């Protein structure tokens, strides 16, 4: 078995910025030399998460609107008293979405559906530098 670890770094805008990282991940998988196994993606940060979605503008709006209904920004958060950074909603949203994603790798291909993209979601209330760790394990 072989293990290849890489990272993707980029700038994100915050406020539910949804970034499609599928092509970058596919390229890293191709370069890894691993044909069959799993890839784990992990977001190092407590105000962002990772999932899959059909990257279609109206669906992206539906997704953003869902967070406003489920975990609104303009309600009191205890966390905002701790640091005064005003991003209590960002942390709660990130924890609900989750910080990692695992995808089976079969015959050098990610087993994603045709209309399924890998997306990083930044919930923070300001732009940030971001890093996603990719770990590909297999043979
Ligand atoms: Zn905070």
Coordinates of C-alpha atoms and ligand atoms in Angstrom, one line a residue:
X1 CA 0.0 0.0 0.0
X2 CA 1.1 3.5 -0.8
X3 CA 0.1 6.8 1.0
X4 CA 0.4 10.2 -0.8
X5 CA -0.3 13.4 1.1
X6 CA -0.8 16.7 -0.6
X7 CA -2.5 20.0 0.1
X8 CA -4.5 22.5 -1.8
X9 CA -4.1 26.2 -0.7
X10 CA -6.1 29.1 -1.9
X11 CA -7.9 32.3 -0.9
X12 CA -11.6 32.2 0.0
X13 CA -14.0 35.1 0.4
X14 CA -16.0 34.0 3.4
X15 CA -19.8 34.4 3.9
X16 CA -20.7 31.1 2.4
X17 CA -18.2 31.2 -0.5
X18 CA -18.6 27.8 -2.3
X19 CA -15.5 26.7 -4.2
X20 CA -15.4 23.8 -6.7
X21 CA -12.1 21.9 -6.1
X22 CA -13.0 18.8 -8.2
X23 CA -10.5 19.3 -11.0
X24 CA -7.7 20.1 -8.6
X25 CA -8.4 16.9 -6.6
X26 CA -8.7 14.8 -9.8
X27 CA -5.3 16.1 -10.9
X28 CA -3.7 15.3 -7.6
X29 CA -5.2 11.8 -7.8
X30 CA -3.8 11.3 -11.3
X31 CA -0.3 12.5 -10.1
X32 CA -0.3 10.2 -7.1
X33 CA 0.2 7.0 -9.1
X34 CA -2.4 5.2 -7.0
X35 CA -5.1 3.4 -9.0
X36 CA -7.4 1.9 -6.3
X37 CA -8.1 3.0 -2.7
X38 CA -9.6 6.0 -1.0
X39 CA -8.9 9.7 -0.9
X40 CA -9.6 11.6 2.3
X41 CA -10.0 15.4 2.2
X42 CA -9.7 17.4 5.4
X43 CA -10.2 21.1 6.1
X44 CA -7.8 22.4 8.6
X45 CA -10.0 25.2 10.1
X46 CA -13.0 25.6 12.3
X47 CA -15.1 27.9 10.1
X48 CA -15.2 26.0 6.9
X49 CA -16.3 22.6 5.7
X50 CA -16.4 20.2 2.7
X51 CA -19.1 18.3 0.9
X52 CA -20.4 17.4 -2.6
X53 CA -23.1 19.2 -4.6
X54 CA -24.2 19.8 -8.2
X55 CA -22.3 23.0 -8.9
X56 CA -25.3 24.8 -10.5
X57 CA -25.8 28.5 -9.6
X58 CA -29.5 28.2 -8.5
X59 CA -28.7 25.1 -6.3
X60 CA -25.8 27.0 -4.8
X61 CA -28.2 29.8 -3.9
X62 CA -30.6 27.2 -2.3
X63 CA -27.7 25.8 -0.3
X64 CA -26.7 29.3 0.9
X65 CA -30.3 30.2 1.8
X66 CA -30.6 27.0 3.8
X67 CA -27.8 28.0 6.1
X68 CA -29.5 31.4 6.7
X69 CA -32.7 29.6 7.8
X70 CA -31.0 26.8 9.7
X71 CA -28.2 28.7 11.5
X72 CA -28.9 32.4 11.1
X73 CA -26.1 35.0 11.5
X74 CA -28.0 37.6 13.3
X75 CA -28.9 35.8 16.5
X76 CA -26.8 35.9 19.8
X77 CA -23.9 33.4 20.0
X78 CA -21.9 32.8 23.2
X79 CA -18.7 32.5 21.1
X80 CA -19.0 36.1 20.0
X81 CA -18.5 37.1 23.7
X82 CA -15.3 35.1 23.8
X83 CA -13.3 36.7 21.0
X84 CA -15.6 39.4 19.7
X85 CA -14.9 38.1 16.2
X86 CA -18.6 37.9 15.4
X87 CA -18.4 34.5 13.7
X88 CA -20.2 32.2 16.1
X89 CA -22.6 31.2 13.3
X90 CA -19.5 30.3 11.1
X91 CA -18.2 27.8 13.6
X92 CA -21.6 26.2 14.2
X93 CA -22.3 25.9 10.4
X94 CA -18.8 24.4 9.8
X95 CA -19.3 21.8 12.5
X96 CA -22.7 20.8 11.1
X97 CA -21.3 20.5 7.6
X98 CA -18.2 18.5 8.6
X99 CA -14.5 18.9 8.1
X100 CA -13.8 15.8 6.0
X101 CA -14.9 13.8 3.0
X102 CA -13.8 10.3 1.8
X103 CA -14.2 9.2 -1.8
X104 CA -13.4 5.7 -3.2
X105 CA -10.8 5.7 -6.0
X106 CA -11.4 3.0 -8.6
X107 CA -9.2 2.5 -11.7
X108 CA -7.6 5.9 -11.2
X109 CA -11.0 7.7 -11.1
X110 CA -12.9 9.4 -8.3
X111 CA -16.2 7.6 -8.0
X112 CA -18.3 10.8 -8.2
X113 CA -21.6 11.0 -9.9
X114 CA -21.9 12.9 -13.2
X115 CA -23.4 15.9 -11.6
X116 CA -21.5 15.7 -8.3
X117 CA -18.7 18.1 -7.6
X118 CA -16.5 18.4 -4.5
X119 CA -16.9 21.8 -2.8
X120 CA -15.2 23.7 -0.1
X121 CA -17.5 26.0 1.8
X122 CA -16.1 29.0 3.7
X123 CA -18.5 30.2 6.4
X124 CA -16.3 32.8 8.0
X125 CA -17.2 36.4 8.1
X126 CA -14.1 37.6 6.3
X127 CA -11.7 36.5 3.5
X128 CA -9.0 33.9 4.6
X129 CA -6.1 31.8 3.4
X130 CA -7.3 28.2 3.3
X131 CA -5.7 24.8 3.2
X132 CA -7.2 21.4 2.4
X133 CA -5.2 18.3 3.2
X134 CA -5.6 15.4 0.7
X135 CA -4.5 11.9 1.7
X136 CA -4.6 9.2 -1.0
X137 CA -4.2 5.6 0.3
X138 CA -4.2 2.5 -1.9
X139 CA -2.2 0.8 -4.5
Ligands
LIG1 ZN1 -14.4 32.5 16.1

